[in-house]
PDB file of C-alpha atoms and ligand atoms in Angstrom:
ATOM      1  CA  MET A  10    -175.618 -41.240 207.905  1.00  0.00           C
ATOM      2  CA  THR A  11    -174.312 -39.792 211.345  1.00  0.00           C
ATOM      3  CA  ALA A  12    -175.634 -36.342 212.728  1.00  0.00           C
ATOM      4  CA  PRO A  13    -173.334 -33.726 211.572  1.00  0.00           C
ATOM      5  CA  LEU A  14    -171.509 -33.238 215.111  1.00  0.00           C
ATOM      6  CA  ARG A  15    -171.313 -34.294 218.416  1.00  0.00           C
ATOM      7  CA  LEU A  16    -171.256 -32.285 221.815  1.00  0.00           C
ATOM      8  CA  GLU A  17    -169.526 -34.949 224.629  1.00  0.00           C
ATOM      9  CA  ARG A  18    -168.350 -34.133 228.393  1.00  0.00           C
ATOM     10  CA  PRO A  19    -165.485 -35.969 228.966  1.00  0.00           C
ATOM     11  CA  ARG A  20    -164.597 -34.732 232.180  1.00  0.00           C
ATOM     12  CA  PRO A  21    -166.013 -31.819 234.956  1.00  0.00           C
ATOM     13  CA  GLY A  22    -165.464 -28.110 233.663  1.00  0.00           C
ATOM     14  CA  VAL A  23    -164.175 -29.341 229.124  1.00  0.00           C
ATOM     15  CA  ALA A  24    -166.632 -29.834 226.927  1.00  0.00           C
ATOM     16  CA  ARG A  25    -165.801 -31.217 223.616  1.00  0.00           C
ATOM     17  CA  VAL A  26    -166.982 -30.592 220.264  1.00  0.00           C
ATOM     18  CA  VAL A  27    -166.894 -33.075 217.836  1.00  0.00           C
ATOM     19  CA  LEU A  28    -167.476 -32.750 213.594  1.00  0.00           C
ATOM     20  CA  ASP A  29    -169.168 -35.889 213.005  1.00  0.00           C
ATOM     21  CA  ARG A  30    -169.044 -36.344 208.901  1.00  0.00           C
ATOM     22  CA  PRO A  31    -166.448 -38.762 208.912  1.00  0.00           C
ATOM     23  CA  GLU A  32    -167.789 -40.159 205.213  1.00  0.00           C
ATOM     24  CA  LEU A  33    -167.136 -36.668 203.622  1.00  0.00           C
ATOM     25  CA  ARG A  34    -163.476 -36.212 206.211  1.00  0.00           C
ATOM     26  CA  ASN A  35    -165.786 -33.431 208.443  1.00  0.00           C
ATOM     27  CA  ALA A  36    -166.407 -31.443 205.449  1.00  0.00           C
ATOM     28  CA  PHE A  37    -169.126 -28.469 206.236  1.00  0.00           C
ATOM     29  CA  ASP A  38    -172.348 -28.376 204.460  1.00  0.00           C
ATOM     30  CA  ASP A  39    -175.338 -25.942 205.862  1.00  0.00           C
ATOM     31  CA  VAL A  40    -176.397 -27.593 208.159  1.00  0.00           C
ATOM     32  CA  LEU A  41    -173.441 -28.536 209.926  1.00  0.00           C
ATOM     33  CA  ILE A  42    -172.030 -24.807 209.588  1.00  0.00           C
ATOM     34  CA  ALA A  43    -175.776 -24.018 211.657  1.00  0.00           C
ATOM     35  CA  ARG A  44    -174.974 -26.824 214.473  1.00  0.00           C
ATOM     36  CA  LEU A  45    -170.923 -25.994 215.620  1.00  0.00           C
ATOM     37  CA  THR A  46    -172.572 -22.021 215.224  1.00  0.00           C
ATOM     38  CA  GLU A  47    -175.301 -22.689 217.675  1.00  0.00           C
ATOM     39  CA  THR A  48    -173.589 -25.428 219.292  1.00  0.00           C
ATOM     40  CA  PHE A  49    -170.707 -22.613 219.772  1.00  0.00           C
ATOM     41  CA  GLU A  50    -172.640 -19.754 220.893  1.00  0.00           C
ATOM     42  CA  ALA A  51    -174.429 -22.303 223.810  1.00  0.00           C
ATOM     43  CA  LEU A  52    -170.370 -22.867 225.181  1.00  0.00           C
ATOM     44  CA  ALA A  53    -170.308 -19.368 225.647  1.00  0.00           C
ATOM     45  CA  SER A  54    -172.743 -18.762 228.383  1.00  0.00           C
ATOM     46  CA  ASP A  55    -172.450 -22.431 230.151  1.00  0.00           C
ATOM     47  CA  ALA A  56    -170.555 -21.341 233.096  1.00  0.00           C
ATOM     48  CA  SER A  57    -170.103 -25.255 233.640  1.00  0.00           C
ATOM     49  CA  VAL A  58    -167.552 -25.492 230.777  1.00  0.00           C
ATOM     50  CA  ARG A  59    -163.999 -24.042 231.324  1.00  0.00           C
ATOM     51  CA  ALA A  60    -162.552 -25.394 227.946  1.00  0.00           C
ATOM     52  CA  ILE A  61    -163.430 -26.715 224.825  1.00  0.00           C
ATOM     53  CA  VAL A  62    -162.315 -29.549 223.003  1.00  0.00           C
ATOM     54  CA  LEU A  63    -162.825 -29.432 218.843  1.00  0.00           C
ATOM     55  CA  ALA A  64    -162.244 -32.521 216.987  1.00  0.00           C
ATOM     56  CA  GLY A  65    -162.862 -34.057 214.369  1.00  0.00           C
ATOM     57  CA  GLU A  66    -164.304 -37.652 213.913  1.00  0.00           C
ATOM     58  CA  GLY A  67    -162.014 -40.167 211.495  1.00  0.00           C
ATOM     59  CA  LYS A  68    -159.590 -40.598 209.327  1.00  0.00           C
ATOM     60  CA  ALA A  69    -159.246 -36.608 209.123  1.00  0.00           C
ATOM     61  CA  PHE A  70    -159.965 -33.326 210.908  1.00  0.00           C
ATOM     62  CA  CYS A  71    -161.940 -31.519 208.645  1.00  0.00           C
ATOM     63  CA  ALA A  72    -161.866 -31.280 204.934  1.00  0.00           C
ATOM     64  CA  GLY A  73    -163.380 -27.784 204.581  1.00  0.00           C
ATOM     65  CA  ALA A  74    -167.050 -26.666 203.170  1.00  0.00           C
ATOM     66  CA  ASP A  75    -168.708 -29.466 201.212  1.00  0.00           C
ATOM     67  CA  LEU A  76    -168.128 -28.798 198.112  1.00  0.00           C
ATOM     68  CA  SER A  77    -171.268 -30.789 196.580  1.00  0.00           C
ATOM     69  CA  TRP A  78    -173.672 -27.956 198.778  1.00  0.00           C
ATOM     70  CA  MET A  79    -170.779 -24.760 197.478  1.00  0.00           C
ATOM     71  CA  LYS A  80    -171.109 -25.814 193.797  1.00  0.00           C
ATOM     72  CA  ARG A  81    -174.897 -25.767 194.640  1.00  0.00           C
ATOM     73  CA  MET A  82    -174.747 -22.066 194.786  1.00  0.00           C
ATOM     74  CA  VAL A  83    -174.643 -21.529 191.221  1.00  0.00           C
ATOM     75  CA  SER A  84    -178.304 -21.517 191.018  1.00  0.00           C
ATOM     76  CA  CYS A  85    -178.395 -19.509 194.029  1.00  0.00           C
ATOM     77  CA  ARG A  86    -179.133 -15.446 193.210  1.00  0.00           C
ATOM     78  CA  LEU A  87    -175.925 -13.268 194.246  1.00  0.00           C
ATOM     79  CA  GLU A  88    -177.944 -12.230 197.552  1.00  0.00           C
ATOM     80  CA  GLU A  89    -178.134 -15.308 198.324  1.00  0.00           C
ATOM     81  CA  ASN A  90    -175.315 -16.828 197.496  1.00  0.00           C
ATOM     82  CA  ARG A  91    -173.521 -13.901 200.251  1.00  0.00           C
ATOM     83  CA  ARG A  92    -176.116 -14.270 202.977  1.00  0.00           C
ATOM     84  CA  ASP A  93    -174.703 -17.785 202.854  1.00  0.00           C
ATOM     85  CA  ALA A  94    -171.060 -17.075 203.294  1.00  0.00           C
ATOM     86  CA  ALA A  95    -171.961 -14.606 206.183  1.00  0.00           C
ATOM     87  CA  THR A  96    -173.537 -17.534 207.518  1.00  0.00           C
ATOM     88  CA  LEU A  97    -170.402 -19.401 207.090  1.00  0.00           C
ATOM     89  CA  ALA A  98    -168.385 -16.425 208.156  1.00  0.00           C
ATOM     90  CA  GLU A  99    -170.710 -15.893 211.610  1.00  0.00           C
ATOM     91  CA  MET A 100    -169.379 -19.990 212.377  1.00  0.00           C
ATOM     92  CA  PHE A 101    -165.961 -19.278 212.460  1.00  0.00           C
ATOM     93  CA  ARG A 102    -166.695 -15.640 214.563  1.00  0.00           C
ATOM     94  CA  ARG A 103    -168.370 -17.328 217.367  1.00  0.00           C
ATOM     95  CA  ILE A 104    -165.578 -19.568 217.387  1.00  0.00           C
ATOM     96  CA  ASP A 105    -162.942 -16.950 217.599  1.00  0.00           C
ATOM     97  CA  THR A 106    -164.409 -15.067 220.254  1.00  0.00           C
ATOM     98  CA  CYS A 107    -165.950 -17.858 222.629  1.00  0.00           C
ATOM     99  CA  PRO A 108    -164.656 -16.467 225.807  1.00  0.00           C
ATOM    100  CA  LYS A 109    -164.004 -19.691 226.447  1.00  0.00           C
ATOM    101  CA  PRO A 110    -160.311 -21.720 225.462  1.00  0.00           C
ATOM    102  CA  VAL A 111    -160.626 -23.387 222.850  1.00  0.00           C
ATOM    103  CA  VAL A 112    -158.277 -26.236 221.772  1.00  0.00           C
ATOM    104  CA  GLY A 113    -158.554 -27.960 218.381  1.00  0.00           C
ATOM    105  CA  ARG A 114    -157.400 -31.843 217.881  1.00  0.00           C
ATOM    106  CA  ILE A 115    -155.955 -32.078 214.393  1.00  0.00           C
ATOM    107  CA  GLN A 116    -155.718 -34.999 212.763  1.00  0.00           C
ATOM    108  CA  GLY A 117    -154.971 -36.494 208.875  1.00  0.00           C
ATOM    109  CA  ALA A 118    -156.036 -33.448 206.463  1.00  0.00           C
ATOM    110  CA  ALA A 119    -157.089 -30.085 207.412  1.00  0.00           C
ATOM    111  CA  LEU A 120    -157.979 -28.346 204.518  1.00  0.00           C
ATOM    112  CA  GLY A 121    -159.232 -24.889 203.212  1.00  0.00           C
ATOM    113  CA  GLY A 122    -162.101 -24.422 205.510  1.00  0.00           C
ATOM    114  CA  GLY A 123    -160.702 -26.992 208.036  1.00  0.00           C
ATOM    115  CA  ALA A 124    -157.596 -24.965 208.283  1.00  0.00           C
ATOM    116  CA  GLY A 125    -159.597 -21.851 209.057  1.00  0.00           C
ATOM    117  CA  LEU A 126    -161.258 -24.226 211.944  1.00  0.00           C
ATOM    118  CA  VAL A 127    -157.271 -24.809 213.206  1.00  0.00           C
ATOM    119  CA  ALA A 128    -157.209 -20.657 212.730  1.00  0.00           C
ATOM    120  CA  VAL A 129    -159.576 -20.101 214.698  1.00  0.00           C
ATOM    121  CA  CYS A 130    -158.202 -22.228 217.946  1.00  0.00           C
ATOM    122  CA  ASP A 131    -156.743 -21.052 220.937  1.00  0.00           C
ATOM    123  CA  VAL A 132    -153.792 -24.096 220.515  1.00  0.00           C
ATOM    124  CA  ALA A 133    -153.940 -26.269 217.931  1.00  0.00           C
ATOM    125  CA  VAL A 134    -152.325 -29.904 219.165  1.00  0.00           C
ATOM    126  CA  ALA A 135    -151.487 -31.897 216.006  1.00  0.00           C
ATOM    127  CA  ALA A 136    -150.932 -35.173 215.170  1.00  0.00           C
ATOM    128  CA  GLU A 137    -147.699 -36.294 212.968  1.00  0.00           C
ATOM    129  CA  ASP A 138    -149.780 -37.357 209.822  1.00  0.00           C
ATOM    130  CA  ALA A 139    -151.503 -33.649 209.960  1.00  0.00           C
ATOM    131  CA  LEU A 140    -151.775 -32.565 206.601  1.00  0.00           C
ATOM    132  CA  LEU A 141    -152.710 -29.169 206.173  1.00  0.00           C
ATOM    133  CA  GLY A 142    -153.783 -26.325 203.332  1.00  0.00           C
ATOM    134  CA  THR A 143    -155.427 -23.488 202.315  1.00  0.00           C
ATOM    135  CA  THR A 144    -156.510 -25.684 198.649  1.00  0.00           C
ATOM    136  CA  GLU A 145    -158.694 -23.560 197.295  1.00  0.00           C
ATOM    137  CA  VAL A 146    -157.255 -21.729 194.442  1.00  0.00           C
ATOM    138  CA  ARG A 147    -156.855 -25.361 192.843  1.00  0.00           C
ATOM    139  CA  LEU A 148    -160.201 -25.284 192.366  1.00  0.00           C
ATOM    140  CA  GLY A 149    -160.957 -22.136 191.211  1.00  0.00           C
ATOM    141  CA  ILE A 150    -162.099 -20.860 194.323  1.00  0.00           C
ATOM    142  CA  VAL A 151    -159.834 -18.451 197.606  1.00  0.00           C
ATOM    143  CA  PRO A 152    -160.068 -18.910 201.076  1.00  0.00           C
ATOM    144  CA  GLY A 153    -162.740 -15.485 201.477  1.00  0.00           C
ATOM    145  CA  VAL A 154    -163.793 -16.201 204.851  1.00  0.00           C
ATOM    146  CA  ILE A 155    -161.305 -17.366 206.760  1.00  0.00           C
ATOM    147  CA  SER A 156    -158.939 -15.223 205.540  1.00  0.00           C
ATOM    148  CA  PRO A 157    -159.112 -12.658 208.684  1.00  0.00           C
ATOM    149  CA  PHE A 158    -158.432 -15.379 210.599  1.00  0.00           C
ATOM    150  CA  VAL A 159    -155.697 -17.425 209.215  1.00  0.00           C
ATOM    151  CA  VAL A 160    -154.020 -14.066 208.557  1.00  0.00           C
ATOM    152  CA  ARG A 161    -154.120 -12.842 211.750  1.00  0.00           C
ATOM    153  CA  LYS A 162    -152.988 -16.330 212.677  1.00  0.00           C
ATOM    154  CA  ILE A 163    -149.705 -16.830 210.092  1.00  0.00           C
ATOM    155  CA  GLY A 164    -148.980 -13.280 209.029  1.00  0.00           C
ATOM    156  CA  GLU A 165    -148.916 -11.741 205.743  1.00  0.00           C
ATOM    157  CA  SER A 166    -146.052 -13.709 204.572  1.00  0.00           C
ATOM    158  CA  HIS A 167    -147.145 -16.881 205.340  1.00  0.00           C
ATOM    159  CA  ALA A 168    -150.808 -16.426 203.597  1.00  0.00           C
ATOM    160  CA  ARG A 169    -149.431 -15.060 200.370  1.00  0.00           C
ATOM    161  CA  ARG A 170    -147.234 -18.183 199.665  1.00  0.00           C
ATOM    162  CA  ARG A 171    -149.973 -20.325 201.129  1.00  0.00           C
ATOM    163  CA  PHE A 172    -153.253 -18.760 199.587  1.00  0.00           C
ATOM    164  CA  LEU A 173    -151.431 -18.635 196.252  1.00  0.00           C
ATOM    165  CA  THR A 174    -150.005 -22.340 196.298  1.00  0.00           C
ATOM    166  CA  GLY A 175    -152.152 -24.278 197.899  1.00  0.00           C
ATOM    167  CA  GLU A 176    -149.662 -26.177 198.282  1.00  0.00           C
ATOM    168  CA  ARG A 177    -150.767 -29.321 201.318  1.00  0.00           C
ATOM    169  CA  PHE A 178    -147.991 -28.927 203.885  1.00  0.00           C
ATOM    170  CA  SER A 179    -146.714 -31.189 207.270  1.00  0.00           C
ATOM    171  CA  ALA A 180    -147.952 -30.270 210.794  1.00  0.00           C
ATOM    172  CA  GLY A 181    -143.880 -29.544 211.270  1.00  0.00           C
ATOM    173  CA  GLU A 182    -144.599 -26.537 208.956  1.00  0.00           C
ATOM    174  CA  ALA A 183    -147.798 -25.461 210.035  1.00  0.00           C
ATOM    175  CA  LEU A 184    -145.958 -25.333 213.540  1.00  0.00           C
ATOM    176  CA  ARG A 185    -143.226 -23.230 211.929  1.00  0.00           C
ATOM    177  CA  ALA A 186    -146.009 -20.840 210.720  1.00  0.00           C
ATOM    178  CA  GLY A 187    -147.510 -20.417 214.373  1.00  0.00           C
ATOM    179  CA  LEU A 188    -150.785 -22.095 212.673  1.00  0.00           C
ATOM    180  CA  VAL A 189    -150.589 -24.323 215.170  1.00  0.00           C
ATOM    181  CA  HIS A 190    -148.082 -24.891 218.714  1.00  0.00           C
ATOM    182  CA  ALA A 191    -147.715 -28.645 218.763  1.00  0.00           C
ATOM    183  CA  VAL A 192    -146.661 -31.810 216.781  1.00  0.00           C
ATOM    184  CA  VAL A 193    -146.941 -35.173 218.382  1.00  0.00           C
ATOM    185  CA  PRO A 194    -146.667 -38.675 217.410  1.00  0.00           C
ATOM    186  CA  VAL A 195    -150.621 -39.812 216.252  1.00  0.00           C
ATOM    187  CA  ALA A 196    -151.428 -41.768 219.222  1.00  0.00           C
ATOM    188  CA  GLU A 197    -149.966 -39.234 221.981  1.00  0.00           C
ATOM    189  CA  LEU A 198    -152.707 -36.488 220.185  1.00  0.00           C
ATOM    190  CA  ASP A 199    -155.394 -36.780 222.927  1.00  0.00           C
ATOM    191  CA  ALA A 200    -152.744 -37.502 226.132  1.00  0.00           C
ATOM    192  CA  GLU A 201    -151.229 -33.646 224.628  1.00  0.00           C
ATOM    193  CA  VAL A 202    -155.178 -32.429 224.304  1.00  0.00           C
ATOM    194  CA  ASP A 203    -155.074 -33.380 227.929  1.00  0.00           C
ATOM    195  CA  ARG A 204    -152.157 -32.625 229.030  1.00  0.00           C
ATOM    196  CA  VAL A 205    -152.985 -28.467 227.294  1.00  0.00           C
ATOM    197  CA  VAL A 206    -156.791 -28.774 228.988  1.00  0.00           C
ATOM    198  CA  ASP A 207    -155.107 -29.898 232.483  1.00  0.00           C
ATOM    199  CA  ALA A 208    -153.037 -26.369 231.933  1.00  0.00           C
ATOM    200  CA  LEU A 209    -155.918 -23.958 231.029  1.00  0.00           C
ATOM    201  CA  LEU A 210    -158.095 -25.536 234.352  1.00  0.00           C
ATOM    202  CA  LEU A 211    -156.210 -23.766 236.208  1.00  0.00           C
ATOM    203  CA  GLY A 212    -156.623 -20.394 235.257  1.00  0.00           C
ATOM    204  CA  GLY A 213    -159.669 -18.011 235.522  1.00  0.00           C
ATOM    205  CA  PRO A 214    -162.938 -17.713 233.689  1.00  0.00           C
ATOM    206  CA  GLU A 215    -162.950 -14.414 233.834  1.00  0.00           C
ATOM    207  CA  ALA A 216    -159.443 -14.149 232.803  1.00  0.00           C
ATOM    208  CA  HIS A 217    -159.394 -16.871 230.294  1.00  0.00           C
ATOM    209  CA  ALA A 218    -162.303 -14.445 228.877  1.00  0.00           C
ATOM    210  CA  VAL A 219    -160.310 -11.310 228.926  1.00  0.00           C
ATOM    211  CA  SER A 220    -157.033 -12.764 228.312  1.00  0.00           C
ATOM    212  CA  LYS A 221    -158.977 -14.179 224.677  1.00  0.00           C
ATOM    213  CA  GLU A 222    -159.571 -10.561 224.509  1.00  0.00           C
ATOM    214  CA  LEU A 223    -156.495  -9.257 224.945  1.00  0.00           C
ATOM    215  CA  ALA A 224    -154.087 -11.758 222.367  1.00  0.00           C
ATOM    216  CA  ARG A 225    -156.807 -10.897 219.659  1.00  0.00           C
ATOM    217  CA  ARG A 226    -156.915  -6.885 219.805  1.00  0.00           C
ATOM    218  CA  MET A 227    -153.715  -6.067 221.267  1.00  0.00           C
ATOM    219  CA  GLY A 228    -151.364  -6.337 218.446  1.00  0.00           C
ATOM    220  CA  ARG A 229    -153.957  -4.614 216.279  1.00  0.00           C
ATOM    221  CA  LEU A 230    -154.024  -1.116 218.053  1.00  0.00           C
ATOM    222  CA  PRO A 231    -151.741   1.846 218.049  1.00  0.00           C
ATOM    223  CA  LEU A 232    -149.436   1.180 221.196  1.00  0.00           C
ATOM    224  CA  ASP A 233    -151.192   4.514 223.309  1.00  0.00           C
ATOM    225  CA  GLU A 234    -154.045   3.488 222.610  1.00  0.00           C
ATOM    226  CA  ALA A 235    -153.494  -0.075 223.821  1.00  0.00           C
ATOM    227  CA  LEU A 236    -151.792   0.630 226.626  1.00  0.00           C
ATOM    228  CA  GLU A 237    -154.853   2.702 227.931  1.00  0.00           C
ATOM    229  CA  GLU A 238    -156.984  -0.131 227.356  1.00  0.00           C
ATOM    230  CA  ALA A 239    -154.922  -2.547 228.872  1.00  0.00           C
ATOM    231  CA  THR A 240    -154.094  -0.416 232.113  1.00  0.00           C
ATOM    232  CA  GLY A 241    -157.914   0.119 232.676  1.00  0.00           C
ATOM    233  CA  ILE A 242    -158.232  -3.629 231.999  1.00  0.00           C
ATOM    234  CA  ILE A 243    -155.914  -4.889 234.830  1.00  0.00           C
ATOM    235  CA  ALA A 244    -156.664  -2.420 236.963  1.00  0.00           C
ATOM    236  CA  THR A 245    -160.574  -3.951 236.807  1.00  0.00           C
ATOM    237  CA  ARG A 246    -159.404  -7.511 236.820  1.00  0.00           C
ATOM    238  CA  ARG A 247    -156.441  -7.097 239.704  1.00  0.00           C
ATOM    239  CA  ALA A 248    -159.829  -5.690 241.944  1.00  0.00           C
ATOM    240  CA  SER A 249    -162.401  -8.335 241.129  1.00  0.00           C
ATOM    241  CA  ALA A 250    -163.576 -10.657 243.294  1.00  0.00           C
ATOM    242  CA  GLU A 251    -161.612 -13.528 240.969  1.00  0.00           C
ATOM    243  CA  GLY A 252    -158.450 -11.708 240.820  1.00  0.00           C
ATOM    244  CA  GLN A 253    -158.495 -10.470 244.605  1.00  0.00           C
ATOM    245  CA  GLU A 254    -159.175 -14.988 245.407  1.00  0.00           C
ATOM    246  CA  GLY A 255    -156.763 -15.552 242.308  1.00  0.00           C
ATOM    247  CA  MET A 256    -153.796 -13.682 244.147  1.00  0.00           C
ATOM    248  CA  ARG A 257    -155.516 -14.959 248.043  1.00  0.00           C
ATOM    249  CA  ALA A 258    -154.916 -18.303 247.061  1.00  0.00           C
ATOM    250  CA  PHE A 259    -151.717 -17.986 245.922  1.00  0.00           C
ATOM    251  CA  LEU A 260    -150.521 -16.086 248.918  1.00  0.00           C
ATOM    252  CA  GLU A 261    -152.178 -18.537 251.292  1.00  0.00           C
ATOM    253  CA  ARG A 262    -150.993 -21.506 249.552  1.00  0.00           C
ATOM    254  CA  ARG A 263    -154.531 -22.984 248.799  1.00  0.00           C
ATOM    255  CA  SER A 264    -155.978 -23.785 245.880  1.00  0.00           C
ATOM    256  CA  PRO A 265    -158.701 -21.261 243.803  1.00  0.00           C
ATOM    257  CA  SER A 266    -162.183 -22.172 244.023  1.00  0.00           C
ATOM    258  CA  TRP A 267    -162.220 -22.833 240.059  1.00  0.00           C
ATOM    259  CA  THR A 268    -159.839 -25.325 239.750  1.00  0.00           C
ATOM    260  CA  ALA A 269    -161.643 -27.700 242.449  1.00  0.00           C
ATOM    261  CA  ARG A 270    -164.620 -26.680 240.607  1.00  0.00           C
ATOM    262  CA  SER A 271    -163.299 -28.367 237.048  1.00  0.00           C
ATOM    263  CA  ALA A 272    -161.389 -30.983 239.073  1.00  0.00           C
ATOM    264  CA  SER A 273    -162.463 -34.643 238.314  1.00  0.00           C
TER     265      SER A 273
HETATM  266  N1  LIG B 308    -166.554 -31.583 199.899  1.00  0.00           N
HETATM  267  C1  LIG B 308    -167.314 -32.773 200.197  1.00  0.00           C
HETATM  268  N2  LIG B 308    -167.088 -33.834 200.012  1.00  0.00           N
HETATM  269  C2  LIG B 308    -165.755 -34.584 200.383  1.00  0.00           C
HETATM  270  C3  LIG B 308    -164.799 -33.427 200.481  1.00  0.00           C
HETATM  271  C4  LIG B 308    -165.082 -31.641 200.392  1.00  0.00           C
HETATM  272  N3  LIG B 308    -164.504 -30.636 200.504  1.00  0.00           N
HETATM  273  N4  LIG B 308    -163.141 -33.627 200.842  1.00  0.00           N
HETATM  274  C5  LIG B 308    -163.733 -35.135 200.793  1.00  0.00           C
HETATM  275  N5  LIG B 308    -164.673 -35.656 200.517  1.00  0.00           N
HETATM  276  C6  LIG B 308    -165.597 -36.739 200.084  1.00  0.00           C
HETATM  277  C7  LIG B 308    -164.827 -37.554 198.807  1.00  0.00           C
HETATM  278  O1  LIG B 308    -165.654 -36.723 197.878  1.00  0.00           O
HETATM  279  C8  LIG B 308    -165.842 -38.862 199.107  1.00  0.00           C
HETATM  280  O2  LIG B 308    -167.023 -39.148 198.623  1.00  0.00           O
HETATM  281  P1  LIG B 308    -167.133 -40.071 197.890  1.00  0.00           P
HETATM  282  O3  LIG B 308    -166.191 -41.674 199.556  1.00  0.00           O
HETATM  283  O4  LIG B 308    -169.110 -40.078 197.562  1.00  0.00           O
HETATM  284  O5  LIG B 308    -166.270 -40.627 197.273  1.00  0.00           O
HETATM  285  C9  LIG B 308    -165.263 -38.956 200.790  1.00  0.00           C
HETATM  286  O6  LIG B 308    -165.377 -37.572 200.965  1.00  0.00           O
HETATM  287  C10 LIG B 308    -163.401 -39.319 200.812  1.00  0.00           C
HETATM  288  O7  LIG B 308    -162.615 -38.722 200.692  1.00  0.00           O
HETATM  289  P2  LIG B 308    -161.386 -39.562 200.301  1.00  0.00           P
HETATM  290  O8  LIG B 308    -161.294 -38.372 198.819  1.00  0.00           O
HETATM  291  O9  LIG B 308    -161.559 -40.619 199.277  1.00  0.00           O
HETATM  292  O10 LIG B 308    -160.900 -38.834 200.980  1.00  0.00           O
HETATM  293  P3  LIG B 308    -159.034 -39.550 201.743  1.00  0.00           P
HETATM  294  O11 LIG B 308    -158.951 -39.969 202.494  1.00  0.00           O
HETATM  295  O12 LIG B 308    -158.316 -40.038 200.118  1.00  0.00           O
HETATM  296  O13 LIG B 308    -158.763 -37.844 200.967  1.00  0.00           O
HETATM  297  C11 LIG B 308    -158.771 -35.430 201.839  1.00  0.00           C
HETATM  298  C12 LIG B 308    -159.154 -36.736 202.067  1.00  0.00           C
HETATM  299  C13 LIG B 308    -159.726 -34.684 202.782  1.00  0.00           C
HETATM  300  C14 LIG B 308    -157.428 -35.096 201.602  1.00  0.00           C
HETATM  301  C15 LIG B 308    -159.789 -35.445 200.437  1.00  0.00           C
HETATM  302  O14 LIG B 308    -160.923 -35.642 200.578  1.00  0.00           O
HETATM  303  C16 LIG B 308    -159.491 -33.947 199.757  1.00  0.00           C
HETATM  304  O15 LIG B 308    -158.253 -32.905 199.532  1.00  0.00           O
HETATM  305  N6  LIG B 308    -160.606 -33.264 199.909  1.00  0.00           N
HETATM  306  C17 LIG B 308    -160.851 -32.058 199.458  1.00  0.00           C
HETATM  307  C18 LIG B 308    -160.238 -30.915 200.766  1.00  0.00           C
HETATM  308  C19 LIG B 308    -160.568 -29.435 199.465  1.00  0.00           C
HETATM  309  O16 LIG B 308    -159.434 -29.325 199.051  1.00  0.00           O
HETATM  310  N7  LIG B 308    -161.368 -28.971 200.999  1.00  0.00           N
HETATM  311  C20 LIG B 308    -161.165 -27.629 199.988  1.00  0.00           C
HETATM  312  C21 LIG B 308    -163.122 -27.721 200.871  1.00  0.00           C
HETATM  313  S1  LIG B 308    -162.791 -25.136 200.197  1.00  0.00           S
END
């Protein structure tokens, strides 16, 4: 039995979080949930990390919640069952709100909670063999804690179809729904993920954190409130040391310090 999670540092500025339970298609139980949550918590405050790749070892990205573990819940009191679901929700929330860009490397199955993990990635790159789906209804359960993240990502129309049919769908269909952002041949998956990471490393770390927050929140605020907030944010960012440095570097035709810090 391997450890359920590996944390790698493949190059300066980049952390690679690998779900490592390939014999169970990286299904997550309480141990893996705790490891993922604490790992993202640590990475969020690690200034040396500029981008995070979330990957799964073996044939599948992630087969969702470990059904043997979930089935055991039948013997728990409702309160305990609820606490458990809250722990799972916290794992997704940590990844979703992580101030660093998160890139999903998706191969094989990404089902149930596995599709939920895809939804909380900022950029999801899928191999042509990827098969996604919110299959919970076929097990008599529901895509509960992943629903806010999936609905925000693909919208109500796609979510109603996917949540109800429980069908598995191809990477191409996931691309059309906006669940993933690129589909490439299996052999090109790592190169495409690297290309996305290269692009991310050109961005300012504070600019990333604030831009992610903007993307997560702005579509949900009334326009007047959104503009009020956005004007305050851009005013602050323009005057910030990072903003000043980035604009000066552009005008002086040189690279800002954050690109040098993460250059390999
Ligand atoms: N929870 C617990 N165990 C799981 C699992 C899950 N979500 N998904 C797969 N496994 C286990 C299988 O039971 C099997 O265990 P075994 O070797 O002890 O028999 C092992 O992982 C390999 O699975 P298998 O189905 O043989 O592999 P596959 O490559 O042919 O298919 C999947 C992979 C992911 C497509 C398939 O296992 C599957 O459909 N899993 C269920 C996914 C799902 O519905 N998730 C939603 C959870 S809410």
